[in-house]
PDB file of C-alpha atoms in Angstrom:
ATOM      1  CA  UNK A   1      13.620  -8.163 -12.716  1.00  0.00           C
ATOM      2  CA  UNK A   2      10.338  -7.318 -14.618  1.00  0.00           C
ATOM      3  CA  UNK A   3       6.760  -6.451 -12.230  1.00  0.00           C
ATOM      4  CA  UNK A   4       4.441  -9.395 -11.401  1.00  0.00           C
ATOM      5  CA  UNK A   5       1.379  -8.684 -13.652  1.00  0.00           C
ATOM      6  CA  UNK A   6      -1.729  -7.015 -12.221  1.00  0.00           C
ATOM      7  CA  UNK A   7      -4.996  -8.543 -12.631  1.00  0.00           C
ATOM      8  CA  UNK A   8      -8.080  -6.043 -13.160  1.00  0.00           C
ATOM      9  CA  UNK A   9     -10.963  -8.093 -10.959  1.00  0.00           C
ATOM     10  CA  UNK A  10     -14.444  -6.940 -12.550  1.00  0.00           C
ATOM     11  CA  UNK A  11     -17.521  -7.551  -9.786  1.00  0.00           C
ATOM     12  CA  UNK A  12     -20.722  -7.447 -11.513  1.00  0.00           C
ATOM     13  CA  UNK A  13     -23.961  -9.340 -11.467  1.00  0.00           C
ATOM     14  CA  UNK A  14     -25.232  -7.987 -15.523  1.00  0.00           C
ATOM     15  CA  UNK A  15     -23.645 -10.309 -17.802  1.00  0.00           C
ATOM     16  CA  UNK A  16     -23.373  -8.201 -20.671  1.00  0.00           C
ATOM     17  CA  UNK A  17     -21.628  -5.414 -18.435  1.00  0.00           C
ATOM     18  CA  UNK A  18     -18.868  -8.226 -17.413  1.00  0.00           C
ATOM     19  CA  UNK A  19     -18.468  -9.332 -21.159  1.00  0.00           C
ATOM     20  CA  UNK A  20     -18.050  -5.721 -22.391  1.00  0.00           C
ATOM     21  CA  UNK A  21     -15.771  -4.487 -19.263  1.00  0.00           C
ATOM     22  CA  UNK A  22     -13.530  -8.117 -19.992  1.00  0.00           C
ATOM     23  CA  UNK A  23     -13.385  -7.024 -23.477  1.00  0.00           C
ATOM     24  CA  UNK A  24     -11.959  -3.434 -22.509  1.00  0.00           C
ATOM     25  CA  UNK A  25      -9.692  -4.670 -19.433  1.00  0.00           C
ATOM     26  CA  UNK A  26      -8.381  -7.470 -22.929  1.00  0.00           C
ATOM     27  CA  UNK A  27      -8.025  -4.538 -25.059  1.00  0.00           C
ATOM     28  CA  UNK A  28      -5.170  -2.908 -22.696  1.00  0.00           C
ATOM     29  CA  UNK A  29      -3.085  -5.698 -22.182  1.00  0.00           C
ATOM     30  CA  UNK A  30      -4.302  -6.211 -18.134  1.00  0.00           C
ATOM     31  CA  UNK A  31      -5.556  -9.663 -17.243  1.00  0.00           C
ATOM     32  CA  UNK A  32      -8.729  -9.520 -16.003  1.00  0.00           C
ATOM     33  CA  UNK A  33     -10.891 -11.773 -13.875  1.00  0.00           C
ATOM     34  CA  UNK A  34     -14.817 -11.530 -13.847  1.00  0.00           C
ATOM     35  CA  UNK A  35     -17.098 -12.495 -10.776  1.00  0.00           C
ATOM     36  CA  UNK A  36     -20.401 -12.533 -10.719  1.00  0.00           C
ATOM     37  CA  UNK A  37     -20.898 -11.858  -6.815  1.00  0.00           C
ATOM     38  CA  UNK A  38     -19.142 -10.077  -3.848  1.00  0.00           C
ATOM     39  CA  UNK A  39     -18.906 -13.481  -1.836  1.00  0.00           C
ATOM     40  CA  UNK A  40     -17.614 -15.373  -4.646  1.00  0.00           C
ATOM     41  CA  UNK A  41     -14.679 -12.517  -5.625  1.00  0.00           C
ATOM     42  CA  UNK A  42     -14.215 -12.441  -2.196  1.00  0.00           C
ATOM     43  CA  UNK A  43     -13.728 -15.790  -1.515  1.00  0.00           C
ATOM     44  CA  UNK A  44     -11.205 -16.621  -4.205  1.00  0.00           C
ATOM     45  CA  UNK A  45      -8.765 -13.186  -3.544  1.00  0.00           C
ATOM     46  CA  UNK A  46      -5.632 -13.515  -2.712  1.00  0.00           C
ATOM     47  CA  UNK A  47      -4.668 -10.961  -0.145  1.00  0.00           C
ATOM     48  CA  UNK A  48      -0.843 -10.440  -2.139  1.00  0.00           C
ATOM     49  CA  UNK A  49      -2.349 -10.354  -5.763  1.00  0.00           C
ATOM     50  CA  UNK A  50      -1.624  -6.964  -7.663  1.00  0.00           C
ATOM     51  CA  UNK A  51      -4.450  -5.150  -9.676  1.00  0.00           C
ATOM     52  CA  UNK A  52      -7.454  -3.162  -8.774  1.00  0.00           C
ATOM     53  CA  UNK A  53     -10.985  -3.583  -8.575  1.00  0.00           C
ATOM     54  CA  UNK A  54     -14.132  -2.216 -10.928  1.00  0.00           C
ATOM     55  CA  UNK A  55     -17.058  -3.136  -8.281  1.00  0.00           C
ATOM     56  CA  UNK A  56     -20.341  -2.765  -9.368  1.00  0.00           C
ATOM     57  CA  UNK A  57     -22.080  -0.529  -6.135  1.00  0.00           C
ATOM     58  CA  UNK A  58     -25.541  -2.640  -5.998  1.00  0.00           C
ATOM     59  CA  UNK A  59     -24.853  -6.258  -5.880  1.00  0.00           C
ATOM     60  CA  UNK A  60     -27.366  -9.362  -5.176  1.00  0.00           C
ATOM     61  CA  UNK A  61     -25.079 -10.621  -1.701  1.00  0.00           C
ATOM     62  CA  UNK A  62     -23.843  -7.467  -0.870  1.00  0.00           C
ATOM     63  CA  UNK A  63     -23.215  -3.269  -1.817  1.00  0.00           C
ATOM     64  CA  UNK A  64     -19.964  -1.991  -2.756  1.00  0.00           C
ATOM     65  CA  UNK A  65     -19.756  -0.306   0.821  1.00  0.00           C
ATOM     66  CA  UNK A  66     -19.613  -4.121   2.458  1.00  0.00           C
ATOM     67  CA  UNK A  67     -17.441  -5.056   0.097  1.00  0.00           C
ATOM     68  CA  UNK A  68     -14.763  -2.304   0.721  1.00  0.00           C
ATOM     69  CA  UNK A  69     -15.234  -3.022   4.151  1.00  0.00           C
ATOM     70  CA  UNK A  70     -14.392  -6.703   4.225  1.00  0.00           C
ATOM     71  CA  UNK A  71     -11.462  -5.698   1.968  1.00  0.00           C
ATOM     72  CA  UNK A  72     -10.404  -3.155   4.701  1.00  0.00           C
ATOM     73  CA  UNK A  73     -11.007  -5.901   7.570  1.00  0.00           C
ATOM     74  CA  UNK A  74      -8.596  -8.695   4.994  1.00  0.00           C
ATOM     75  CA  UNK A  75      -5.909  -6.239   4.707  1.00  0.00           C
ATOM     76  CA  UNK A  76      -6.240  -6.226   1.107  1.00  0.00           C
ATOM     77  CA  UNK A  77      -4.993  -2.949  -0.323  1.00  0.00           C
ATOM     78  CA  UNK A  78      -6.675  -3.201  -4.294  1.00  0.00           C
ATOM     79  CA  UNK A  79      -7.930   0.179  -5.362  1.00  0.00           C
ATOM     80  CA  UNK A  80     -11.696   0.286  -6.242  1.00  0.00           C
ATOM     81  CA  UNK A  81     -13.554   1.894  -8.990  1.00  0.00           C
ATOM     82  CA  UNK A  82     -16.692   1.680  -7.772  1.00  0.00           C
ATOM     83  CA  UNK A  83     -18.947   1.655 -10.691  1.00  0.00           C
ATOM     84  CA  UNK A  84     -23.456   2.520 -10.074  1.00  0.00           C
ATOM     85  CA  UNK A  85     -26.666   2.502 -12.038  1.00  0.00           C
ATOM     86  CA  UNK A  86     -27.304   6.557 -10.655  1.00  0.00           C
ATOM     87  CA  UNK A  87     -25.830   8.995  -8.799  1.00  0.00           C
ATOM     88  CA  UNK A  88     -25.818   8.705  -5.217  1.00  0.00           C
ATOM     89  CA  UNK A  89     -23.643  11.260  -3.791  1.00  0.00           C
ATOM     90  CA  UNK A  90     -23.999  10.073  -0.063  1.00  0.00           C
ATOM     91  CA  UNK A  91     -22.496   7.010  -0.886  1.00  0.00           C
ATOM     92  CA  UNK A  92     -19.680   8.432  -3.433  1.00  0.00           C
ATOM     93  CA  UNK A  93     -18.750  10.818  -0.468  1.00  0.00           C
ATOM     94  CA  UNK A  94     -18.523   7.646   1.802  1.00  0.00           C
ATOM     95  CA  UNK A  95     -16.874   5.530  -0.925  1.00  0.00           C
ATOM     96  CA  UNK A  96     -14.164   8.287  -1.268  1.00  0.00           C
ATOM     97  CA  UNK A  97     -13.461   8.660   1.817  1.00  0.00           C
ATOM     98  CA  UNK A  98     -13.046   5.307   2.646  1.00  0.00           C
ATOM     99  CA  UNK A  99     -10.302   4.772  -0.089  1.00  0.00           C
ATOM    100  CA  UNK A 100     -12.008   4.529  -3.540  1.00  0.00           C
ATOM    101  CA  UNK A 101      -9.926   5.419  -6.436  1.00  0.00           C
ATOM    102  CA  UNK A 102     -13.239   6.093  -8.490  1.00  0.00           C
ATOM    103  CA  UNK A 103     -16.801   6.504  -8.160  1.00  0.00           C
ATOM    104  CA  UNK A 104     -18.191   6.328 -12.308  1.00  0.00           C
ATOM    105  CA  UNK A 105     -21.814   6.613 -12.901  1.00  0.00           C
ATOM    106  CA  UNK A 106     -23.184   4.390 -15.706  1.00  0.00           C
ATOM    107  CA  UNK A 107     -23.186   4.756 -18.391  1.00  0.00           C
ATOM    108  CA  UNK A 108     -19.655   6.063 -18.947  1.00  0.00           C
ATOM    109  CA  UNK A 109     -17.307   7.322 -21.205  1.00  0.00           C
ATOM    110  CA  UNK A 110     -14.529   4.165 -21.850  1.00  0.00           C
ATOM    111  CA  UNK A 111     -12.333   7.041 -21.772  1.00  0.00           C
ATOM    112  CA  UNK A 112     -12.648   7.785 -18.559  1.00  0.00           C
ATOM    113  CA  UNK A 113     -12.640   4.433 -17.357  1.00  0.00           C
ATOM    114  CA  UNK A 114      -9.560   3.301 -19.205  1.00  0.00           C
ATOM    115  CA  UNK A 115      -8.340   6.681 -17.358  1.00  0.00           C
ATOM    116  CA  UNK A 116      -9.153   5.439 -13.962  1.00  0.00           C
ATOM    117  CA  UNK A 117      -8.121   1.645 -14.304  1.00  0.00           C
ATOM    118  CA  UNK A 118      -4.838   3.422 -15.374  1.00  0.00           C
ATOM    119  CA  UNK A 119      -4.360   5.480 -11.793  1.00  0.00           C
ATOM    120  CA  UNK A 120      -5.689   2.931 -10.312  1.00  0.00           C
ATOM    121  CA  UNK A 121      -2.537   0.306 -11.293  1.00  0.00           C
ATOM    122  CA  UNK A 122       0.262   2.718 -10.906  1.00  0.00           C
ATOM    123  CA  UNK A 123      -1.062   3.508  -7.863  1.00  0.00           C
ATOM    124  CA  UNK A 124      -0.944  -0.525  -6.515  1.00  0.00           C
ATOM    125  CA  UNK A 125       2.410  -0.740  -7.748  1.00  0.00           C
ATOM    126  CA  UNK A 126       3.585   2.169  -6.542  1.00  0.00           C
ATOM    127  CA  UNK A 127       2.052   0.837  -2.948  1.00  0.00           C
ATOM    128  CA  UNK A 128       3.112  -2.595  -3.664  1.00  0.00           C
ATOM    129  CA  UNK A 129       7.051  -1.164  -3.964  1.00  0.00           C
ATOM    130  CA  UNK A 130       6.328   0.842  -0.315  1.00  0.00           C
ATOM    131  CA  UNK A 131       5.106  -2.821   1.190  1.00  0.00           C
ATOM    132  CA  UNK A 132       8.335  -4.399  -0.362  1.00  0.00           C
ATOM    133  CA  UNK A 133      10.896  -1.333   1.033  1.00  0.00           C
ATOM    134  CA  UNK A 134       9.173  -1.358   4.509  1.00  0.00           C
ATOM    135  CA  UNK A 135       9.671  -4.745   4.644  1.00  0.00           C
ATOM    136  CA  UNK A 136      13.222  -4.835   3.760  1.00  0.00           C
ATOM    137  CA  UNK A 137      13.464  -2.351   6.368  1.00  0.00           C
ATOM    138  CA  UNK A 138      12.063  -4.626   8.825  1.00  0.00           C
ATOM    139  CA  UNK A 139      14.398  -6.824   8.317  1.00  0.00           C
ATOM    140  CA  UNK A 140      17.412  -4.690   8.587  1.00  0.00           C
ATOM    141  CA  UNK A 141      16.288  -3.550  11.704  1.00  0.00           C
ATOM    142  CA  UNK A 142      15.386  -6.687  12.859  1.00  0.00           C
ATOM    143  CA  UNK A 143      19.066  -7.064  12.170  1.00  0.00           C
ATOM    144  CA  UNK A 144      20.454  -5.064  15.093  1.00  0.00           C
ATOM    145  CA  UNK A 145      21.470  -5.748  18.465  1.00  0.00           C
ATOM    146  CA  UNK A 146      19.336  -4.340  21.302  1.00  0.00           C
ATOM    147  CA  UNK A 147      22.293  -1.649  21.998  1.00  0.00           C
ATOM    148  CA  UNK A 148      22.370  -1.474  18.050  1.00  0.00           C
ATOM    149  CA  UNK A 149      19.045   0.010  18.164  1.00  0.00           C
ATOM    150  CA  UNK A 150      19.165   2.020  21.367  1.00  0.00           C
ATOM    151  CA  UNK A 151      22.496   3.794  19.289  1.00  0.00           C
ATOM    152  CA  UNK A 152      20.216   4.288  16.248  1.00  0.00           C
ATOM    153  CA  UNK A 153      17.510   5.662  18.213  1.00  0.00           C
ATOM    154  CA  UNK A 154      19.798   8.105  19.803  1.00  0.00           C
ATOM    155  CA  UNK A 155      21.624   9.172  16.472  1.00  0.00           C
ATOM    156  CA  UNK A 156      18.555  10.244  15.053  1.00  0.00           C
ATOM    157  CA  UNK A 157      17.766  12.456  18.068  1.00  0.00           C
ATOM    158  CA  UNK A 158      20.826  14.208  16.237  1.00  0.00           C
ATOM    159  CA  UNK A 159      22.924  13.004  19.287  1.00  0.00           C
ATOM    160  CA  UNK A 160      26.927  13.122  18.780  1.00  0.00           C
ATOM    161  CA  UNK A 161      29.261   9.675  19.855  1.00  0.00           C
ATOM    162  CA  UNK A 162      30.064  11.695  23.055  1.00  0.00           C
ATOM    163  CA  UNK A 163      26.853  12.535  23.934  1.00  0.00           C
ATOM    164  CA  UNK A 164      25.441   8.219  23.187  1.00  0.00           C
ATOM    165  CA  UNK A 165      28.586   7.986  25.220  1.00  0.00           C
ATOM    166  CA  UNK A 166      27.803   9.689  28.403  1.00  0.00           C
ATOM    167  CA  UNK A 167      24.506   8.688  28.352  1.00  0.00           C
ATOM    168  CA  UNK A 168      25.237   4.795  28.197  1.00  0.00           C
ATOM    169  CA  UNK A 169      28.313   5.003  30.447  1.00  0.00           C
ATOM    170  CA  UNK A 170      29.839   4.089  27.614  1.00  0.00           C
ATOM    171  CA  UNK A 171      33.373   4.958  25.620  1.00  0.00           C
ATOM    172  CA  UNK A 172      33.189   7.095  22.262  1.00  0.00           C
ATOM    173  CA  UNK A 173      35.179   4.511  20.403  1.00  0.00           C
ATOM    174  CA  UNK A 174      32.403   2.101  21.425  1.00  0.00           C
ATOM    175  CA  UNK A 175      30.064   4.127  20.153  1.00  0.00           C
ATOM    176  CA  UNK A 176      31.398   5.104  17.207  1.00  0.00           C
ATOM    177  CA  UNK A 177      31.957   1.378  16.128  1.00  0.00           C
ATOM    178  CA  UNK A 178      28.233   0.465  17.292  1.00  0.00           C
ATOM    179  CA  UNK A 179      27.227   3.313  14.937  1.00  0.00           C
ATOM    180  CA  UNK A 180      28.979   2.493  11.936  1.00  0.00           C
ATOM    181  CA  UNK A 181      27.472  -0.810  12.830  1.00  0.00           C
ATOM    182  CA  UNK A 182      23.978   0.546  12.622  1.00  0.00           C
ATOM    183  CA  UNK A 183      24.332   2.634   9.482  1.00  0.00           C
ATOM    184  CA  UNK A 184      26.124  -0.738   7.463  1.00  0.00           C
ATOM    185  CA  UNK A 185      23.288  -3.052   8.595  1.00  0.00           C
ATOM    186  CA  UNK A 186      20.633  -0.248   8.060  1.00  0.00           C
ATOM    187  CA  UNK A 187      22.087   0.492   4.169  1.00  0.00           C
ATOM    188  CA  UNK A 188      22.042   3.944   5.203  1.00  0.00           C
ATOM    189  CA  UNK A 189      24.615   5.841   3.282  1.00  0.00           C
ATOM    190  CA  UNK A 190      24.467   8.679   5.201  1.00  0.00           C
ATOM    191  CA  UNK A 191      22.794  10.118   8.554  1.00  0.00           C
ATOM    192  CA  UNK A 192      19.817  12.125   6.425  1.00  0.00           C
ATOM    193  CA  UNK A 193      18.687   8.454   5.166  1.00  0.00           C
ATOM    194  CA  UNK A 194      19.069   6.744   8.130  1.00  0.00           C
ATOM    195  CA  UNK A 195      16.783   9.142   9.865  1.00  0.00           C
ATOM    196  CA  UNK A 196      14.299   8.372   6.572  1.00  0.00           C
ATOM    197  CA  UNK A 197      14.534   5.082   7.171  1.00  0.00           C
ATOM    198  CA  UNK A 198      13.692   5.348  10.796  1.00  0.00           C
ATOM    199  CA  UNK A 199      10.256   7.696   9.839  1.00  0.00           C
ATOM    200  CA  UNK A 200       9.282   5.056   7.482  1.00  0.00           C
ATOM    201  CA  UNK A 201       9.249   2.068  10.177  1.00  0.00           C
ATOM    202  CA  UNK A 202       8.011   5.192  12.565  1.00  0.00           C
ATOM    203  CA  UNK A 203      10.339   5.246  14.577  1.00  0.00           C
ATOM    204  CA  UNK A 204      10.092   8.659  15.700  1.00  0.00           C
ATOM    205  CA  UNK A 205      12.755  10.808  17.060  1.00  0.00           C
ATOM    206  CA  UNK A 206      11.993  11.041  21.351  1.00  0.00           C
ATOM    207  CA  UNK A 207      11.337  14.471  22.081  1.00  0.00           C
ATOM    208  CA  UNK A 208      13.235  16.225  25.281  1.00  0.00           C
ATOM    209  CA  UNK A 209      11.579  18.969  27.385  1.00  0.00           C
ATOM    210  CA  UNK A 210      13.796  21.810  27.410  1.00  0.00           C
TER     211      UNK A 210
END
């Protein structure tokens, strides 16, 4: 089954920057969508679409900050190279920090943006395949039975049958059978990946005081 395509979005009020960053996006095979204002990119995104972002810092509506910010407040997970007229370190630090994949002061070598619109894709898909597994997760937990999951949570404490057993009032048979239960409904092939499964979906092992 081959990837849905990514779509570069390029932000940026100078129509001759758009045209030449459309023409470069073109050049390596990436779709690429132009917008000429924060609102208007803002307005049309879809919060599933796969891609990243090349977001001009100083815009007429509002500054890349905002932007990043309302993406953050959507849910919408598109990595940002944040692209500015001069070198404002404050707001690179902030930018960073916040998320961005790359903070390029103009003008720039294409090098180094090809570079970063390169990191910057992997990057969503490889994020994009964590969204899809934790939500396949979800669903195989959703799955199980309350007791299902009260056995899970106890088997990776590390727990043995007898122990589940005692501590439900329970048989060991029982147990046993809700536990193969758990690991055939989980896809867990063995106890190591159930408990990776379970700190994925953080579910946490409960700690005992000794």
């Amino acid at each position: 089954m081959s990837e849905e395509p990514s779509t570069v979005f390029i932000v940026d009020d100078d129509p001759s920057i758009r045209e030449s960053l459309r023409r470069l996006v073109s050049s390596l095979g990436h779709a690429a969508r132009t917008c000429t204002s924060a609102e208007t990119f803002l307005e049309t995104l879809r919060p599933d679409v796969l891609g990243c972002i090349i977001l001009d810092v100083l815009l007429p509506d509002l500054n890349g900050l905002e932007v990043q910010a309302r993406l953050a407040d959507l849910g919408v997970q598109l990595p940002i190279i944040f692209l500015t007229g001069s070198a404002d370190i404050p707001m690179s630090v902030r930018a960073m920090k916040a998320g961005a994949m790359e903070f390029l002061t103009k003008p720039f070598r294409n090098e180094q943006l090809v570079e970063a619109i390169r990191v910057a894709l992997d990057t969503n898909r490889t994020m994009q395949r964590r969204r899809v597994e934790l939500a396949e997760l979800g669903q195989r937990y959703e799955s199980l039975s309350a007791r299902e999951r009260q056995v899970m949570a106890k088997v990776i404490e590390g727990l043995l049958n007898k122990q589940i057993a005692g501590d439900f009032g329970t048989t060991e048979a029982t147990v046993k059978q809700q536990r193969a239960q758990v690991m055939s409904k989980m896809r867990a092939n063995s106890l190591a990946e159930l408990v990776r499964f379970a700190a994925r979906m953080g579910l946490e092992p409960a700690i005992h005081p000794k």
